[in-house]
Coordinates of C-alpha atoms in Angstrom, one line a residue:
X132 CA 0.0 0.0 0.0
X133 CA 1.2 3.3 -1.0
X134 CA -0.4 5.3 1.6
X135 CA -3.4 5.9 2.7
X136 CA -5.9 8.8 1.1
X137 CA -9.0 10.3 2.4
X138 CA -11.3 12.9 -0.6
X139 CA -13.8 15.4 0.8
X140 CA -16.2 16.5 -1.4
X141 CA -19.2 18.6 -1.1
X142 CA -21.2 16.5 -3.2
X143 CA -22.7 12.9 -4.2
X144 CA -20.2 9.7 -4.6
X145 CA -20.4 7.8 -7.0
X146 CA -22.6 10.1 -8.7
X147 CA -20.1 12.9 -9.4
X148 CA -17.6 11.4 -12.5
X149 CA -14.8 13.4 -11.9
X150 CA -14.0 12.3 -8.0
X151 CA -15.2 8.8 -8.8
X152 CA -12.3 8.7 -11.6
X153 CA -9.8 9.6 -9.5
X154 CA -10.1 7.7 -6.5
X155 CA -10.6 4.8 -8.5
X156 CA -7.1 5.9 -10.2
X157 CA -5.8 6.3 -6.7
X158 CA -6.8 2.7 -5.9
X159 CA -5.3 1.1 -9.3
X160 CA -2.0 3.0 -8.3
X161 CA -1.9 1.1 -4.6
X162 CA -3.5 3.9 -2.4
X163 CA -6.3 3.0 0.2
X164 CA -9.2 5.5 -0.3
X165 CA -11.8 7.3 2.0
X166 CA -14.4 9.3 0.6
X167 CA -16.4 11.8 2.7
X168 CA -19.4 12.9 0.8
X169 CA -23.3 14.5 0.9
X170 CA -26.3 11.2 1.1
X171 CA -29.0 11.1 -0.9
X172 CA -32.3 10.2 0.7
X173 CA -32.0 6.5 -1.0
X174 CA -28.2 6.1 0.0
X175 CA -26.5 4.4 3.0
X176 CA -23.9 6.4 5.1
X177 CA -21.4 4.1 4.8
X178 CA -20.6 1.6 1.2
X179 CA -17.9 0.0 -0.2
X180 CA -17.6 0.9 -3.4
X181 CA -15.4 -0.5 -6.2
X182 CA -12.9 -1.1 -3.4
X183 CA -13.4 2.5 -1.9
X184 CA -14.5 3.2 1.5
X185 CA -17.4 6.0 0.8
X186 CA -18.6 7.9 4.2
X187 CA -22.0 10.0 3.8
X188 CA -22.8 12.6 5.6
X189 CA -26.4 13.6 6.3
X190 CA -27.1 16.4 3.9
X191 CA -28.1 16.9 0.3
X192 CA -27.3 19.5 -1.8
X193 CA -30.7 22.0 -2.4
X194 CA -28.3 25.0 -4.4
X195 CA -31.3 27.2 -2.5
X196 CA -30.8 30.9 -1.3
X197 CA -28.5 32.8 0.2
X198 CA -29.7 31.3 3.7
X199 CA -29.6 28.0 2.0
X200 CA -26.6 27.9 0.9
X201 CA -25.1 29.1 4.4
X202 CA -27.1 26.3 6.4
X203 CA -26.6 23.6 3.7
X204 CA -22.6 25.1 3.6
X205 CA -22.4 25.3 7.5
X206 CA -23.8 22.0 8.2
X207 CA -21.3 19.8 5.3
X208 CA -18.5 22.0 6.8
X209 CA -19.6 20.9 10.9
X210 CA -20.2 17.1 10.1
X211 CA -17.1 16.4 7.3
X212 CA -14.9 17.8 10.0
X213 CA -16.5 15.5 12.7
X214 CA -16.0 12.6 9.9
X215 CA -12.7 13.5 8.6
X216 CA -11.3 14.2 12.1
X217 CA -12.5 10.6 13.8
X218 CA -11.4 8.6 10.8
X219 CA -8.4 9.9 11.1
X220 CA -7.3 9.2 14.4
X221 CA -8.2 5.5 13.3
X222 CA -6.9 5.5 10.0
X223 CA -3.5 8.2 10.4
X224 CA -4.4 10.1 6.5
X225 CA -1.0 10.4 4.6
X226 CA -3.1 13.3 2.1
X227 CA -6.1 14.6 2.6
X228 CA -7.4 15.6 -0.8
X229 CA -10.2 18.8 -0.8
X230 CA -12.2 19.2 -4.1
X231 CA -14.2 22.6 -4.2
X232 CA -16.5 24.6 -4.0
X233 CA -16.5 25.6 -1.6
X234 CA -13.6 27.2 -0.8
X235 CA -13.8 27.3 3.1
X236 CA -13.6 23.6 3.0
X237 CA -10.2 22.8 2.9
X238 CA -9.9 24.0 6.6
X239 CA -11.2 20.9 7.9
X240 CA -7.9 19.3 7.3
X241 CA -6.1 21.5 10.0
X242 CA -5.9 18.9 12.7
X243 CA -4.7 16.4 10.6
X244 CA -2.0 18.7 8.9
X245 CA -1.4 19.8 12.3
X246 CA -0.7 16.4 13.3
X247 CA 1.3 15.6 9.8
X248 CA -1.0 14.8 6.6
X249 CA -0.3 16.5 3.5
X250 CA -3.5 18.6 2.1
X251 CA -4.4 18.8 -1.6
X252 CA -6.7 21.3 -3.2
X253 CA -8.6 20.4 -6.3
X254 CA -9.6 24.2 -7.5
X255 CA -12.6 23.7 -9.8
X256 CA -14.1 26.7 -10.0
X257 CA -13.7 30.1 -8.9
X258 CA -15.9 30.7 -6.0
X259 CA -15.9 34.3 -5.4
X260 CA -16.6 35.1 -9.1
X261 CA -19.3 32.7 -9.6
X262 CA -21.1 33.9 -6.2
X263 CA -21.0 37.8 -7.6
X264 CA -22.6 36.2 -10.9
X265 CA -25.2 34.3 -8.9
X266 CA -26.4 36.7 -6.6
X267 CA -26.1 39.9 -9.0
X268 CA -23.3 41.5 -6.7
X269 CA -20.1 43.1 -7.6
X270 CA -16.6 42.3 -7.4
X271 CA -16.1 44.8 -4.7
X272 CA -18.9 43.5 -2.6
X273 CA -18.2 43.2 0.9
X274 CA -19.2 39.3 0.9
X275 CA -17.5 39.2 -2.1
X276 CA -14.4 40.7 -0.6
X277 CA -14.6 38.1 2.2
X278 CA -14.7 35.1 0.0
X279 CA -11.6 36.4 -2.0
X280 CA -9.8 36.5 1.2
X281 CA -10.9 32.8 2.3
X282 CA -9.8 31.9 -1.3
X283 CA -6.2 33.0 -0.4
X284 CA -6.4 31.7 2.5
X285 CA -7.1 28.5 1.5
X286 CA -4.7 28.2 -1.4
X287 CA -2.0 29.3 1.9
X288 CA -3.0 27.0 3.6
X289 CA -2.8 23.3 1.2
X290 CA 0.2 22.2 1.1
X291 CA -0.2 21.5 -3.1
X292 CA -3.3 22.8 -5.6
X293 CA -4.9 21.4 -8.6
X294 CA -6.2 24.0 -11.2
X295 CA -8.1 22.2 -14.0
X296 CA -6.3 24.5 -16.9
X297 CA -3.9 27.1 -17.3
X298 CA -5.2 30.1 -17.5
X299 CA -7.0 29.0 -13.7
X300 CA -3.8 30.6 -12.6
X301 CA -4.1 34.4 -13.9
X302 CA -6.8 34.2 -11.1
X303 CA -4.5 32.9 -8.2
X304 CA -1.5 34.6 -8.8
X305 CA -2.8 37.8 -7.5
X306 CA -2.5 36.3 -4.4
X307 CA 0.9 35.8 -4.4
X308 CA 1.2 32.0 -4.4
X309 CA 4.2 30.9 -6.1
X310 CA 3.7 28.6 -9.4
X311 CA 5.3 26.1 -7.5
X312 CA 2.7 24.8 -5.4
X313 CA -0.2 24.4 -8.3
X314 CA -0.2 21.2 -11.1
X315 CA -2.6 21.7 -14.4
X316 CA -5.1 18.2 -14.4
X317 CA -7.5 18.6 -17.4
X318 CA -10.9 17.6 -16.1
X319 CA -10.8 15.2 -19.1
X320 CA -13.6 11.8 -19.1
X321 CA -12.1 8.6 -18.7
X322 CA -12.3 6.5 -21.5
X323 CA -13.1 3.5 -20.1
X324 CA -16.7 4.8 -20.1
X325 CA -16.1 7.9 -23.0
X326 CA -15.1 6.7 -26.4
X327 CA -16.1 6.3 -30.3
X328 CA -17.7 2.6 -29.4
X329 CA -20.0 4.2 -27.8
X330 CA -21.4 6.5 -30.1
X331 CA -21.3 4.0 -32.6
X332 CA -23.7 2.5 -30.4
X333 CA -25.7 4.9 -29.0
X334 CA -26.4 6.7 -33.0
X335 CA -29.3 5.5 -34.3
X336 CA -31.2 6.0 -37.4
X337 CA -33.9 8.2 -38.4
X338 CA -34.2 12.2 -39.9
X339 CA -33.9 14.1 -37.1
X340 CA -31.0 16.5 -36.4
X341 CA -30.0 15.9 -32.3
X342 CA -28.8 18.8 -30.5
X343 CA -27.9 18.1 -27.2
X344 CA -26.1 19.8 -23.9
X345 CA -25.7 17.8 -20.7
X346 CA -24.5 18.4 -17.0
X347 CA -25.6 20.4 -14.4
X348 CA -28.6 22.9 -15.3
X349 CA -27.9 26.2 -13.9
X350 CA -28.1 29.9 -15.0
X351 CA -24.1 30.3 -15.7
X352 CA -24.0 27.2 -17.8
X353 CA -26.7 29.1 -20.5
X354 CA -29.1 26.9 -21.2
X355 CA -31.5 29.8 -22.2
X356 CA -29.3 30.6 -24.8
X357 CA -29.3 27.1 -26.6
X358 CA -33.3 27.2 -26.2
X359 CA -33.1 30.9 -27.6
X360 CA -31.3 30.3 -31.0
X361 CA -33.1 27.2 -31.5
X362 CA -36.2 29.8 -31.9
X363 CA -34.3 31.7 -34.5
X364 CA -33.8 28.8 -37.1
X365 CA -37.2 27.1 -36.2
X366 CA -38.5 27.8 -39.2
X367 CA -34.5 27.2 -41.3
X368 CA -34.4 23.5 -39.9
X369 CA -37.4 21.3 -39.9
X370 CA -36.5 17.9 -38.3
X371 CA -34.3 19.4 -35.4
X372 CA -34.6 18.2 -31.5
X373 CA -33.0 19.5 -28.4
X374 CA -32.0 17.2 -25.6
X375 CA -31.0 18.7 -22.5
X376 CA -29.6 16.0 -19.8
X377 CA -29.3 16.2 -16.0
X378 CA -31.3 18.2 -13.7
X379 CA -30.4 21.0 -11.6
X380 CA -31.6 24.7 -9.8
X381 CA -32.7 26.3 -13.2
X382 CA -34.7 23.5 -14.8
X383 CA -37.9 25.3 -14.1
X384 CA -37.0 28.4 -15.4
X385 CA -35.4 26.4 -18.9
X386 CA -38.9 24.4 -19.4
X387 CA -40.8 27.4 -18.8
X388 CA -39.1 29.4 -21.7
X389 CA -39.0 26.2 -23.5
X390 CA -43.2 26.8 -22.9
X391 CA -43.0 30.1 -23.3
X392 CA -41.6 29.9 -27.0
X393 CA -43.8 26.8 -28.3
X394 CA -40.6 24.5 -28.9
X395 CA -42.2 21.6 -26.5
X396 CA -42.2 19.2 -29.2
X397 CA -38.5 19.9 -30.4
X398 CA -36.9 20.0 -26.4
X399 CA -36.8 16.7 -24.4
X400 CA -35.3 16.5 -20.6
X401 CA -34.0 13.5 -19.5
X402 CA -33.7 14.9 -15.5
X403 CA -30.7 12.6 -14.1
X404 CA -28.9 9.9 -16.2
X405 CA -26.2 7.7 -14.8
X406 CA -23.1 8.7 -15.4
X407 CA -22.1 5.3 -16.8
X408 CA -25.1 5.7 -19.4
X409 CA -24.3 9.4 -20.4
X410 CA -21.8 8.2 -23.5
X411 CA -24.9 6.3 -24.7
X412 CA -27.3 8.9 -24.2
X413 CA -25.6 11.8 -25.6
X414 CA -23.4 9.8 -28.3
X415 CA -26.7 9.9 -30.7
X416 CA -26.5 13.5 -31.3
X417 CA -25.2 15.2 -34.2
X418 CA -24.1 18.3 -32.5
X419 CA -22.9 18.8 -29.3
X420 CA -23.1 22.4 -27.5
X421 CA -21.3 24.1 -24.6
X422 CA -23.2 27.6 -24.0
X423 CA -21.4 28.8 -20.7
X424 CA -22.2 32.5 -19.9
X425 CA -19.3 34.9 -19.6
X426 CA -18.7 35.3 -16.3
X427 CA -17.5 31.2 -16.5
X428 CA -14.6 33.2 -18.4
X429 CA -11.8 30.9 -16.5
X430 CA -14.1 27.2 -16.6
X431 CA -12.9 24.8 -19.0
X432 CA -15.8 22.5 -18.3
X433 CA -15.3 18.8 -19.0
X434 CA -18.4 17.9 -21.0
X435 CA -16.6 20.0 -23.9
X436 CA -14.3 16.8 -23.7
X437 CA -16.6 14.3 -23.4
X438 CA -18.4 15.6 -26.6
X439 CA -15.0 15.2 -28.4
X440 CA -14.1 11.7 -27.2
X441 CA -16.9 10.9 -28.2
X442 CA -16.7 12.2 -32.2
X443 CA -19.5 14.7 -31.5
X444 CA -19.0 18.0 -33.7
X445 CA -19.3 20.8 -31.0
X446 CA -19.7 24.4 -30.5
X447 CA -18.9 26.3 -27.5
X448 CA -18.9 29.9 -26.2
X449 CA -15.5 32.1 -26.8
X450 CA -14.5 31.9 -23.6
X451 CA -11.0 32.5 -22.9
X452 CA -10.0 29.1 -21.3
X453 CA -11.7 26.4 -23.7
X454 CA -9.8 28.9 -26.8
X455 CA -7.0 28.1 -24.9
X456 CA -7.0 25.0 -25.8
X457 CA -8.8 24.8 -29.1
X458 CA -8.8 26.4 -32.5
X459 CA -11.8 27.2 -34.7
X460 CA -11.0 24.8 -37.2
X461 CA -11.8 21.8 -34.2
X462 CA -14.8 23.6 -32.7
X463 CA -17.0 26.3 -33.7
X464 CA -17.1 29.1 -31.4
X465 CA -20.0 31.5 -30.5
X466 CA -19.8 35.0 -28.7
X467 CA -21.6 33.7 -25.2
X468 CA -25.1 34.5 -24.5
X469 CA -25.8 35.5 -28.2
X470 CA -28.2 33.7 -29.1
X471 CA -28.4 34.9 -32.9
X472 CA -24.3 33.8 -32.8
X473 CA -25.4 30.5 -31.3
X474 CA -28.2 30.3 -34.3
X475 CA -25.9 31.1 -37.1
X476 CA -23.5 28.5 -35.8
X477 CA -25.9 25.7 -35.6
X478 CA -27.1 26.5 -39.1
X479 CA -23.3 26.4 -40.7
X480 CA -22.7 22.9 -39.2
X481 CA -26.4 21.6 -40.6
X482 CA -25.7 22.6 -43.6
X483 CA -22.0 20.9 -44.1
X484 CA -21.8 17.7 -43.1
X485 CA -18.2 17.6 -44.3
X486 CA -17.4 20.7 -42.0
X487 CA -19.0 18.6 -38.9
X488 CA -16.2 15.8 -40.1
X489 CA -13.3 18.0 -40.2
X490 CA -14.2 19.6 -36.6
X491 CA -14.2 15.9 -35.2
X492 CA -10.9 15.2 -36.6
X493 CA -9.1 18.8 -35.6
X494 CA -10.4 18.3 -32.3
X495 CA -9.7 14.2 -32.1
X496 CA -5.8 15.2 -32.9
X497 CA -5.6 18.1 -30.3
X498 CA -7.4 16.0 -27.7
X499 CA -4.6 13.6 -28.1
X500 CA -2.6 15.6 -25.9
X501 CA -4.7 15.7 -23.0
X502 CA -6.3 12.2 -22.6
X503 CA -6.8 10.9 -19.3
X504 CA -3.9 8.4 -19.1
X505 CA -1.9 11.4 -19.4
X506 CA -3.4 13.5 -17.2
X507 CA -3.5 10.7 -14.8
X508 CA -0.2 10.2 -14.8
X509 CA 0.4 14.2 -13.9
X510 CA -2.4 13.4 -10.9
X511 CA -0.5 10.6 -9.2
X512 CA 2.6 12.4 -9.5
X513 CA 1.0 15.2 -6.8
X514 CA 0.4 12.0 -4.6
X515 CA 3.9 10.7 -5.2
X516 CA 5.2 14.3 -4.6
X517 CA 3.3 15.0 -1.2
X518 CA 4.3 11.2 0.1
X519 CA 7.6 11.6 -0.2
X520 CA 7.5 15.2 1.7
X521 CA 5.9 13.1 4.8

């Protein structure tokens, strides 16, 4: 055994891919791993799965209010750190691995750093920005403010950080913590469960033309905009359909303007699909589309990867950290939240087939550089790092 590895995450296990991929990496490589974790209603608090030791804790995620989120945030906080600290003292934690948001989180580790574990942070998003988006404040907003400083804190405080691309950084260098300490891990799929077989096998026949965007269902992530364009060439492209899979906050507001503009017959909603049948689900679709809003400027979100292991044509918002990594020629890229952009797109890509080939093969040949074996490989190599600094 290698050591032993406990991953806090403020969210469901094995629901979430990304966490499930890497402690199950963690455990091909020799590791023992813990997860700490929300429960759902119809989940025990303890399971072994796949070899991994997964502790619930009793809350669910509601993504309310303001309030909500406090409670929901202040509860997972109390009763990981009440987990995490117990197990501990059983189980002596070489790392202690924090995956946000949120931010705050990582400070449940202090005992056990205190008492000699290594902490990780796995930086997903960028909390402080993303809360100014979602509660229509600005950047100089006390609360704001406050969660910037926690943010530095927290990046002081782990002892090595994950950022899921490069330009993650331009964000955390204000705060003065040196290059050093952070590793780049694309938040790529792993192919066991994301590759060409399976949309070989999941296209089927018939004369539609499949749109389709999956993951999380929230205001940043522009749903509205996809439903939007699909308005404005209504009347270009007969035989289209929409499917939006997974669930989430904003659903109700999405099917309402899906109401509102008469397109109930061309959108579906799966609501939750397991993640082992996603490939399936989405590999039938002839386009694939990632509409993040602006303010996810620094998100390189990994469903932009699963539509290109997959073969799936895509087109994505110009956002500065997903044009980081690809060129026009291997996706098509829309200003975000234009709808009439968005529109235009879609219509170029209908109407050349040969177009929607060449994408798949630009993007297929870029990808190569950042599959998951290779990114795993930079992953474990964090793990090696901190275990030999014990």
């Amino acid at each position: 055994m290698k050591g032993r590895v406990c991953i806090v995450r403020h969210n469901y296990y094995p629901r979430e891919n990304h966490v499930r991929r890497d402690a199950e990496a963690l455990r091909d490589a020799g590791y023992q791993v813990d997860i700490i974790c929300l429960k759902l209603k119809t989940e025990e608090e303890f399971e072994l799965v796949n070899g991994i030791n997964v502790y619930r804790i009793p809350v669910s995620h509601g993504r309310g209010g303001i309030f909500g989120y406090i409670v929901e945030y202040g509860f997972s906080f109390l009763l990981s750190s009440v987990k995490l600290n117990f197990l501990y003292l059983k189980k002596k934690y070489d790392i202690i691995e924090v995956d946000t948001m949120p931010d705050f989180l990582v400070f449940i580790a202090l005992i056990p750093k205190l008492l000699g574990a290594k902490v990780l942070l796995y930086m997903f998003e960028n909390m402080p920005e993303l809360y100014a988006f979602e509660y229509k404040l600005s950047i100089g907003h006390p609360i704001v403010k406050l969660l910037k400083v926690i943010e530095k804190l927290g990046l002081k405080f782990a002892d090595k950080i994950i950022i899921t691309h490069e330009r993650a950084y331009t964000i955390f260098e204000k705060h003065g913590i040196p290059k050093s300490k952070f590793t780049i891990v694309l938040n790529v799929p792993n192919e066991d469960i994301f590759s060409f077989p399976c949309r070989r096998m999941g296209k089927q026949g018939g004369n539609s033309f499949l749109l389709v965007s999956h993951g999380s269902i929230l205001e940043r992530y522009g749903y509205q905009t996809i439903v939007r364009a699909l308005k404005l060439i209504e009347s270009k492209i007969h035989n289209f359909r929409l499917l939006i899979v997974g669930e989430g906050e904003y659903q109700r507001e999405i099917r309402r303007l899906v109401k509102d503009l008469r397109l109930e017959e061309r959108v579906r909603f799966t609501g939750y699909v397991p993640f082992d049948e996603i490939p399936m689900t989405i590999g039938r679709a002839d386009i694939g589309i990632v509409p993040m809003l602006g303010t996810c400027e620094y998100m390189l979100p990994n469903k932009l990867f699963e539509y290109i292991a997959l073969g799936i044509p895509t087109i994505a918002s110009a956002l500065a950290a997903m044009k980081a990594y690809f060129h026009n020629n291997s996706v098509i890229f829309f200003e975000a939240g234009n709808e009439k952009d968005l529109a235009r797109c879609i219509l170029e890509l209908y109407q050349n087939p040969a177009k929607r080939k060449a994408l798949v093969a630009n993007a297929s040949k870029i990808y190569e550089k950042y599959r998951w074996p290779k990114m795993k490989k930079g992953y474990l190599k964090v793990y090696e790092d901190l275990t030999r600094r014990r």
